[in-house]
mmCIF file of C-alpha atoms in Angstrom:
data_model
loop_
_atom_site.group_PDB
_atom_site.id
_atom_site.type_symbol
_atom_site.label_atom_id
_atom_site.label_comp_id
_atom_site.label_asym_id
_atom_site.label_seq_id
_atom_site.Cartn_x
_atom_site.Cartn_y
_atom_site.Cartn_z
ATOM 1 C CA MET M 1 5.355 -24.494 7.746
ATOM 2 C CA LYS M 2 7.424 -24.640 4.583
ATOM 3 C CA GLU M 3 7.942 -28.060 3.105
ATOM 4 C CA ASN M 4 11.648 -28.904 3.232
ATOM 5 C CA GLU M 5 13.683 -28.318 6.388
ATOM 6 C CA ASN M 6 16.733 -29.960 4.788
ATOM 7 C CA LYS M 7 16.883 -27.774 1.694
ATOM 8 C CA GLY M 8 20.349 -26.401 2.626
ATOM 9 C CA ALA M 9 21.963 -29.685 3.646
ATOM 10 C CA ARG M 10 23.549 -30.549 0.290
ATOM 11 C CA SER M 11 25.475 -27.265 0.205
ATOM 12 C CA CYS M 12 27.783 -28.598 2.946
ATOM 13 C CA GLU M 13 29.185 -31.307 0.712
ATOM 14 C CA GLY M 14 32.566 -30.349 -0.712
ATOM 15 C CA SER M 15 35.292 -27.976 0.340
ATOM 16 C CA GLU M 16 35.788 -26.488 3.791
ATOM 17 C CA GLN M 17 34.991 -23.029 2.409
ATOM 18 C CA ILE M 18 31.604 -24.163 1.109
ATOM 19 C CA CYS M 19 30.847 -25.774 4.492
ATOM 20 C CA LYS M 20 31.077 -22.483 6.364
ATOM 21 C CA LYS M 21 27.611 -21.604 7.651
ATOM 22 C CA ILE M 22 26.144 -18.335 8.827
ATOM 23 C CA PHE M 23 23.627 -18.132 11.669
ATOM 24 C CA PHE M 24 21.294 -15.122 11.804
ATOM 25 C CA THR M 25 19.570 -14.930 15.174
ATOM 26 C CA ASP M 26 17.030 -12.532 16.583
ATOM 27 C CA LEU M 27 17.592 -11.450 20.197
ATOM 28 C CA ASP M 28 14.355 -10.939 22.122
ATOM 29 C CA GLY M 29 12.255 -14.075 22.250
ATOM 30 C CA THR M 30 14.896 -16.086 20.382
ATOM 31 C CA LEU M 31 18.498 -16.024 21.602
ATOM 32 C CA LEU M 32 17.533 -14.293 24.859
ATOM 33 C CA ASN M 33 15.077 -15.615 27.424
ATOM 34 C CA ASP M 34 12.198 -13.641 28.898
ATOM 35 C CA GLN M 35 14.591 -12.004 31.382
ATOM 36 C CA LYS M 36 16.655 -10.674 28.425
ATOM 37 C CA GLU M 37 19.514 -13.045 29.308
ATOM 38 C CA ILE M 38 21.181 -15.864 27.390
ATOM 39 C CA THR M 39 20.820 -19.362 28.790
ATOM 40 C CA PRO M 40 24.028 -21.347 29.436
ATOM 41 C CA GLY M 41 23.036 -23.851 26.746
ATOM 42 C CA ASN M 42 22.561 -21.152 24.124
ATOM 43 C CA GLN M 43 25.862 -19.514 25.050
ATOM 44 C CA ALA M 44 27.756 -22.787 24.818
ATOM 45 C CA ALA M 45 26.261 -23.544 21.394
ATOM 46 C CA ILE M 46 27.122 -20.072 20.069
ATOM 47 C CA ASP M 47 30.706 -20.456 21.292
ATOM 48 C CA GLN M 48 30.970 -23.911 19.721
ATOM 49 C CA ALA M 49 29.723 -22.635 16.356
ATOM 50 C CA LEU M 50 32.288 -19.829 16.335
ATOM 51 C CA GLN M 51 35.100 -22.160 17.346
ATOM 52 C CA ALA M 52 34.163 -24.389 14.400
ATOM 53 C CA GLY M 53 34.633 -21.441 12.017
ATOM 54 C CA HIS M 54 31.006 -20.499 11.395
ATOM 55 C CA ILE M 55 29.625 -16.956 11.404
ATOM 56 C CA VAL M 56 27.130 -15.597 13.951
ATOM 57 C CA VAL M 57 24.997 -12.548 13.217
ATOM 58 C CA ILE M 58 22.802 -10.847 15.807
ATOM 59 C CA THR M 59 19.803 -9.721 13.782
ATOM 60 C CA THR M 60 17.500 -7.396 15.673
ATOM 61 C CA GLY M 61 15.083 -4.528 15.484
ATOM 62 C CA ARG M 62 16.987 -2.865 18.289
ATOM 63 C CA PRO M 63 19.163 0.173 17.553
ATOM 64 C CA LEU M 64 22.836 -0.507 16.970
ATOM 65 C CA ALA M 65 23.962 0.859 20.346
ATOM 66 C CA SER M 66 21.676 -1.542 22.205
ATOM 67 C CA ALA M 67 22.598 -4.497 19.986
ATOM 68 C CA LEU M 68 26.304 -3.883 20.596
ATOM 69 C CA ILE M 69 25.770 -3.924 24.359
ATOM 70 C CA GLN M 70 24.208 -7.368 23.990
ATOM 71 C CA ALA M 71 26.939 -8.495 21.599
ATOM 72 C CA GLU M 72 29.584 -7.566 24.164
ATOM 73 C CA ARG M 73 27.741 -9.453 26.910
ATOM 74 C CA LEU M 74 27.559 -12.506 24.652
ATOM 75 C CA GLY M 75 31.223 -12.363 23.691
ATOM 76 C CA LEU M 76 30.374 -11.587 20.076
ATOM 77 C CA LEU M 77 32.662 -8.598 19.503
ATOM 78 C CA ARG M 78 35.191 -10.693 17.599
ATOM 79 C CA GLU M 79 36.079 -12.071 14.202
ATOM 80 C CA GLY M 80 33.237 -13.969 12.605
ATOM 81 C CA CYS M 81 30.553 -11.875 14.307
ATOM 82 C CA TYR M 82 28.273 -9.205 12.879
ATOM 83 C CA VAL M 83 25.264 -7.192 14.003
ATOM 84 C CA ILE M 84 22.248 -6.371 11.882
ATOM 85 C CA ALA M 85 20.376 -3.580 13.693
ATOM 86 C CA PHE M 86 17.287 -1.453 13.040
ATOM 87 C CA ASN M 87 15.550 -4.414 11.351
ATOM 88 C CA GLY M 88 18.135 -4.430 8.574
ATOM 89 C CA GLY M 89 18.861 -0.716 8.350
ATOM 90 C CA GLU M 90 22.458 -1.034 9.529
ATOM 91 C CA ILE M 91 25.039 -3.838 9.394
ATOM 92 C CA TYR M 92 28.090 -3.685 11.661
ATOM 93 C CA ASP M 93 31.337 -5.672 11.615
ATOM 94 C CA THR M 94 32.116 -6.229 15.296
ATOM 95 C CA SER M 95 35.745 -7.218 14.729
ATOM 96 C CA LEU M 96 36.529 -4.121 12.644
ATOM 97 C CA HIS M 97 34.266 -1.891 14.794
ATOM 98 C CA ARG M 98 32.604 -0.204 11.840
ATOM 99 C CA SER M 99 29.380 -0.174 9.867
ATOM 100 C CA ILE M 100 29.505 -1.782 6.452
ATOM 101 C CA TYR M 101 25.938 -0.975 5.365
ATOM 102 C CA ARG M 102 23.410 1.701 6.341
ATOM 103 C CA ARG M 103 20.078 3.006 5.036
ATOM 104 C CA THR M 104 18.151 5.875 6.558
ATOM 105 C CA VAL M 105 14.753 7.567 6.755
ATOM 106 C CA PRO M 106 14.750 10.814 4.723
ATOM 107 C CA LYS M 107 15.027 13.730 7.125
ATOM 108 C CA ASP M 108 12.271 15.726 5.437
ATOM 109 C CA LEU M 109 9.741 13.003 6.319
ATOM 110 C CA ILE M 110 10.501 12.888 10.028
ATOM 111 C CA VAL M 111 8.636 16.038 11.097
ATOM 112 C CA PRO M 112 5.369 15.212 9.266
ATOM 113 C CA ILE M 113 5.423 11.637 10.609
ATOM 114 C CA PHE M 114 6.021 12.848 14.167
ATOM 115 C CA GLU M 115 3.250 15.408 13.796
ATOM 116 C CA GLU M 116 0.818 12.792 12.495
ATOM 117 C CA ALA M 117 1.644 10.451 15.391
ATOM 118 C CA HIS M 118 1.124 13.255 17.898
ATOM 119 C CA ARG M 119 -2.193 14.142 16.246
ATOM 120 C CA ARG M 120 -3.350 10.548 16.690
ATOM 121 C CA GLY M 121 -2.154 10.371 20.299
ATOM 122 C CA ILE M 122 0.518 7.780 19.468
ATOM 123 C CA TYR M 123 3.923 7.944 21.079
ATOM 124 C CA ILE M 124 6.871 8.048 18.629
ATOM 125 C CA GLN M 125 10.661 8.229 18.946
ATOM 126 C CA THR M 126 13.834 7.982 16.905
ATOM 127 C CA PHE M 127 17.549 7.381 17.431
ATOM 128 C CA SER M 128 20.757 9.399 17.306
ATOM 129 C CA GLY M 129 24.035 7.699 18.153
ATOM 130 C CA GLU M 130 23.550 6.018 21.524
ATOM 131 C CA GLU M 131 20.501 8.104 22.432
ATOM 132 C CA VAL M 132 16.780 7.655 22.027
ATOM 133 C CA LEU M 133 15.146 10.971 21.120
ATOM 134 C CA SER M 134 11.528 11.909 21.777
ATOM 135 C CA GLU M 135 9.470 15.070 21.774
ATOM 136 C CA GLU M 136 7.255 13.718 24.571
ATOM 137 C CA ASP M 137 8.067 12.830 28.174
ATOM 138 C CA ARG M 138 6.017 9.647 28.368
ATOM 139 C CA PRO M 139 6.293 6.264 30.139
ATOM 140 C CA GLU M 140 6.808 4.476 26.807
ATOM 141 C CA LEU M 141 10.157 6.226 26.436
ATOM 142 C CA TYR M 142 11.478 5.108 29.820
ATOM 143 C CA ASP M 143 10.128 1.591 29.465
ATOM 144 C CA TYR M 144 11.945 1.307 26.145
ATOM 145 C CA VAL M 145 15.339 2.561 27.326
ATOM 146 C CA LYS M 146 15.176 0.345 30.410
ATOM 147 C CA ARG M 147 14.614 -2.679 28.177
ATOM 148 C CA THR M 148 17.302 -1.768 25.641
ATOM 149 C CA LEU M 149 19.889 -0.347 28.086
ATOM 150 C CA GLN M 150 20.134 3.010 26.354
ATOM 151 C CA THR M 151 20.096 6.665 27.312
ATOM 152 C CA CYS M 152 17.342 9.023 26.231
ATOM 153 C CA ARG M 153 16.568 12.688 25.857
ATOM 154 C CA VAL M 154 13.319 14.629 25.462
ATOM 155 C CA VAL M 155 13.818 17.468 22.993
ATOM 156 C CA PRO M 156 11.612 20.315 21.746
ATOM 157 C CA SER M 157 12.323 19.556 18.082
ATOM 158 C CA ILE M 158 13.463 16.251 16.619
ATOM 159 C CA ALA M 159 14.439 17.900 13.343
ATOM 160 C CA GLU M 160 16.796 20.327 15.089
ATOM 161 C CA GLU M 161 18.448 17.628 17.209
ATOM 162 C CA LEU M 162 19.260 15.045 14.543
ATOM 163 C CA ALA M 163 22.828 15.341 13.309
ATOM 164 C CA GLU M 164 22.191 12.738 10.602
ATOM 165 C CA GLU M 165 19.268 10.836 9.172
ATOM 166 C CA PRO M 166 18.161 7.961 11.432
ATOM 167 C CA CYS M 167 17.775 4.346 10.364
ATOM 168 C CA LYS M 168 14.270 4.124 11.766
ATOM 169 C CA LEU M 169 11.442 5.679 13.745
ATOM 170 C CA LEU M 170 9.513 3.677 16.319
ATOM 171 C CA ALA M 171 5.861 4.227 17.210
ATOM 172 C CA ILE M 172 4.579 2.610 20.413
ATOM 173 C CA GLU M 173 0.952 2.079 21.410
ATOM 174 C CA GLU M 174 0.371 -0.280 24.338
ATOM 175 C CA THR M 175 -3.364 0.090 25.004
ATOM 176 C CA ASP M 176 -5.277 0.382 21.728
ATOM 177 C CA ARG M 177 -3.984 -1.822 18.909
ATOM 178 C CA SER M 178 -6.438 -0.331 16.430
ATOM 179 C CA LEU M 179 -4.789 3.100 16.755
ATOM 180 C CA ILE M 180 -1.393 1.852 15.680
ATOM 181 C CA GLU M 181 -2.824 -0.420 12.987
ATOM 182 C CA ASP M 182 -4.579 2.606 11.476
ATOM 183 C CA PHE M 183 -1.319 4.543 11.694
ATOM 184 C CA ARG M 184 0.482 1.750 9.853
ATOM 185 C CA ARG M 185 -2.100 1.799 7.058
ATOM 186 C CA TYR M 186 -1.720 5.567 6.783
ATOM 187 C CA LEU M 187 2.091 5.366 6.565
ATOM 188 C CA THR M 188 2.243 2.535 4.032
ATOM 189 C CA GLY M 189 -0.283 4.341 1.856
ATOM 190 C CA ARG M 190 1.036 7.876 2.176
ATOM 191 C CA TYR M 191 4.713 6.910 1.793
ATOM 192 C CA ALA M 192 4.465 3.858 -0.469
ATOM 193 C CA GLY M 193 7.754 3.241 -2.264
ATOM 194 C CA THR M 194 9.664 5.394 0.238
ATOM 195 C CA LEU M 195 8.957 3.888 3.661
ATOM 196 C CA ASN M 196 7.833 0.585 5.108
ATOM 197 C CA ALA M 197 6.143 -0.035 8.458
ATOM 198 C CA TYR M 198 5.679 -3.349 10.243
ATOM 199 C CA PHE M 199 5.308 -4.715 13.760
ATOM 200 C CA SER M 200 8.108 -6.216 15.863
ATOM 201 C CA ASN M 201 5.671 -7.063 18.659
ATOM 202 C CA ASN M 202 2.093 -6.212 19.572
ATOM 203 C CA SER M 203 2.946 -2.620 20.524
ATOM 204 C CA TYR M 204 5.971 -1.589 18.431
ATOM 205 C CA LEU M 205 5.566 -0.264 14.890
ATOM 206 C CA GLU M 206 8.920 -0.098 13.076
ATOM 207 C CA ILE M 207 9.107 2.684 10.468
ATOM 208 C CA VAL M 208 12.033 2.131 8.102
ATOM 209 C CA PRO M 209 13.124 2.901 4.526
ATOM 210 C CA ASP M 210 11.336 0.944 1.813
ATOM 211 C CA LYS M 211 12.603 -2.617 1.343
ATOM 212 C CA VAL M 212 14.574 -2.576 4.602
ATOM 213 C CA THR M 213 13.940 -5.906 6.312
ATOM 214 C CA LYS M 214 15.970 -8.511 8.162
ATOM 215 C CA GLY M 215 15.603 -10.733 5.101
ATOM 216 C CA GLN M 216 17.096 -8.141 2.772
ATOM 217 C CA ALA M 217 19.999 -7.661 5.193
ATOM 218 C CA LEU M 218 20.578 -11.424 5.334
ATOM 219 C CA LEU M 219 20.874 -11.598 1.547
ATOM 220 C CA TRP M 220 23.181 -8.565 1.425
ATOM 221 C CA LEU M 221 25.549 -9.903 4.084
ATOM 222 C CA CYS M 222 25.707 -13.375 2.537
ATOM 223 C CA GLY M 223 26.705 -11.735 -0.737
ATOM 224 C CA PHE M 224 29.223 -9.439 0.940
ATOM 225 C CA LEU M 225 30.869 -12.355 2.767
ATOM 226 C CA GLN M 226 30.572 -14.684 -0.244
ATOM 227 C CA VAL M 227 28.726 -17.307 1.788
ATOM 228 C CA PRO M 228 26.046 -19.096 -0.266
ATOM 229 C CA VAL M 229 22.557 -18.224 0.937
ATOM 230 C CA GLU M 230 21.778 -21.946 1.131
ATOM 231 C CA ASN M 231 24.386 -22.123 3.918
ATOM 232 C CA SER M 232 22.464 -19.633 6.022
ATOM 233 C CA VAL M 233 20.233 -20.488 8.973
ATOM 234 C CA SER M 234 17.934 -17.912 10.557
ATOM 235 C CA ALA M 235 15.956 -17.948 13.800
ATOM 236 C CA GLY M 236 13.178 -15.653 14.958
ATOM 237 C CA ASP M 237 9.852 -15.405 16.719
ATOM 238 C CA ALA M 238 8.126 -12.173 15.686
ATOM 239 C CA PRO M 239 6.418 -10.673 12.612
ATOM 240 C CA ASN M 240 9.527 -8.640 11.737
ATOM 241 C CA ASP M 241 11.467 -11.929 11.503
ATOM 242 C CA VAL M 242 9.294 -13.404 8.737
ATOM 243 C CA GLU M 243 11.322 -12.029 5.811
ATOM 244 C CA MET M 244 14.515 -13.362 7.400
ATOM 245 C CA ILE M 245 12.949 -16.779 7.968
ATOM 246 C CA GLU M 246 11.837 -16.868 4.335
ATOM 247 C CA ALA M 247 15.172 -15.650 2.927
ATOM 248 C CA ALA M 248 17.492 -18.072 4.715
ATOM 249 C CA GLY M 249 18.593 -21.431 3.426
ATOM 250 C CA ILE M 250 16.883 -22.851 6.508
ATOM 251 C CA GLY M 251 14.442 -20.575 8.294
ATOM 252 C CA VAL M 252 13.485 -21.491 11.851
ATOM 253 C CA ALA M 253 10.637 -20.223 14.015
ATOM 254 C CA MET M 254 10.793 -20.524 17.771
ATOM 255 C CA ALA M 255 8.260 -22.620 19.670
ATOM 256 C CA ASN M 256 7.181 -19.388 21.396
ATOM 257 C CA SER M 257 6.652 -17.487 18.123
ATOM 258 C CA PHE M 258 3.896 -14.945 17.639
ATOM 259 C CA PRO M 259 0.792 -16.237 15.849
ATOM 260 C CA GLY M 260 1.291 -16.641 12.095
ATOM 261 C CA VAL M 261 5.099 -16.775 12.140
ATOM 262 C CA LYS M 262 5.545 -20.563 12.215
ATOM 263 C CA GLU M 263 3.838 -21.074 8.856
ATOM 264 C CA TYR M 264 6.774 -19.392 7.085
ATOM 265 C CA ALA M 265 9.419 -21.639 8.658
ATOM 266 C CA ASP M 266 11.207 -24.768 7.470
ATOM 267 C CA TYR M 267 11.462 -25.917 11.066
ATOM 268 C CA VAL M 268 9.871 -25.014 14.416
ATOM 269 C CA THR M 269 11.882 -25.644 17.564
ATOM 270 C CA ASP M 270 10.734 -28.040 20.252
ATOM 271 C CA ALA M 271 12.267 -25.809 22.943
ATOM 272 C CA ASP M 272 11.308 -22.186 23.498
ATOM 273 C CA ASN M 273 13.570 -19.201 24.166
ATOM 274 C CA ASN M 274 13.671 -19.993 27.885
ATOM 275 C CA HIS M 275 14.904 -23.559 27.346
ATOM 276 C CA ASP M 276 17.852 -23.447 24.908
ATOM 277 C CA GLY M 277 15.810 -23.153 21.714
ATOM 278 C CA ALA M 278 18.685 -21.441 19.874
ATOM 279 C CA ALA M 279 21.058 -24.226 20.932
ATOM 280 C CA GLU M 280 18.637 -26.743 19.427
ATOM 281 C CA ILE M 281 18.897 -24.898 16.096
ATOM 282 C CA ILE M 282 22.691 -24.661 16.188
ATOM 283 C CA HIS M 283 23.195 -28.350 16.953
ATOM 284 C CA ARG M 284 20.617 -29.470 14.389
ATOM 285 C CA PHE M 285 21.560 -27.243 11.449
ATOM 286 C CA ILE M 286 24.984 -25.667 12.075
ATOM 287 C CA LEU M 287 26.994 -28.363 13.874
ATOM 288 C CA LYS M 288 25.089 -31.458 12.760
ATOM 289 C CA ASN M 289 27.858 -32.951 10.580
ATOM 290 C CA GLU M 290 30.798 -31.967 12.797
#
């Protein structure tokens, strides 16, 4: 764990504008419980933070379409709310209903990456609008869309179906971790400086443009909104949350975090994602002086 959990506290001394805080929260394993629902305590704390004039940002590896479904369910399609999707590849203003930032995987790399995944026996997919696109009719596809509440389509050629470059590709391997770890090493070596690849859980390998992370998106949005980074609080539980935890004024790891995540945090919650862990963060670091 990092040394000083109170490093952002002094930034709230002074004017009302300086006291505005921004809360970046992961969804799965953080704001949502294991049933992919928000607990009443977490919902009440989110509502209280917004009513006090703070900003709430859903920050997820999920595609934008899936994140917006969750944002609507949580009542976060309003002023003061944003969505960071695709692990930082796209940032969306939910009150204006438009993207304000987007980075994409070069289209000429998609076919060779899909071919390499197929050669290794690893399932891979990408995203177009509200659809998940795959060249293989496999259980991983249907498990994914059931979890993220999206539609999907199996197509003969990804390259021919994509109307625009996607923000990410997702490789899934649920039985042999070594296969997908080897694939990650191949990608980060072969496409160094162009692409990055990291895990969002034990089975999901996120393939994104170089330097796209939740942490980078946090810094960009703080700058865009002119909110000091020291007034930011982030919460996450998985390896793809580490950069966000490190970048925030106060970075928080959930009690239920994956191994190795807690060591990067300023604070680790007492409660897990099933027992109002996000509410604990909001009351301790967002609403503490109100």
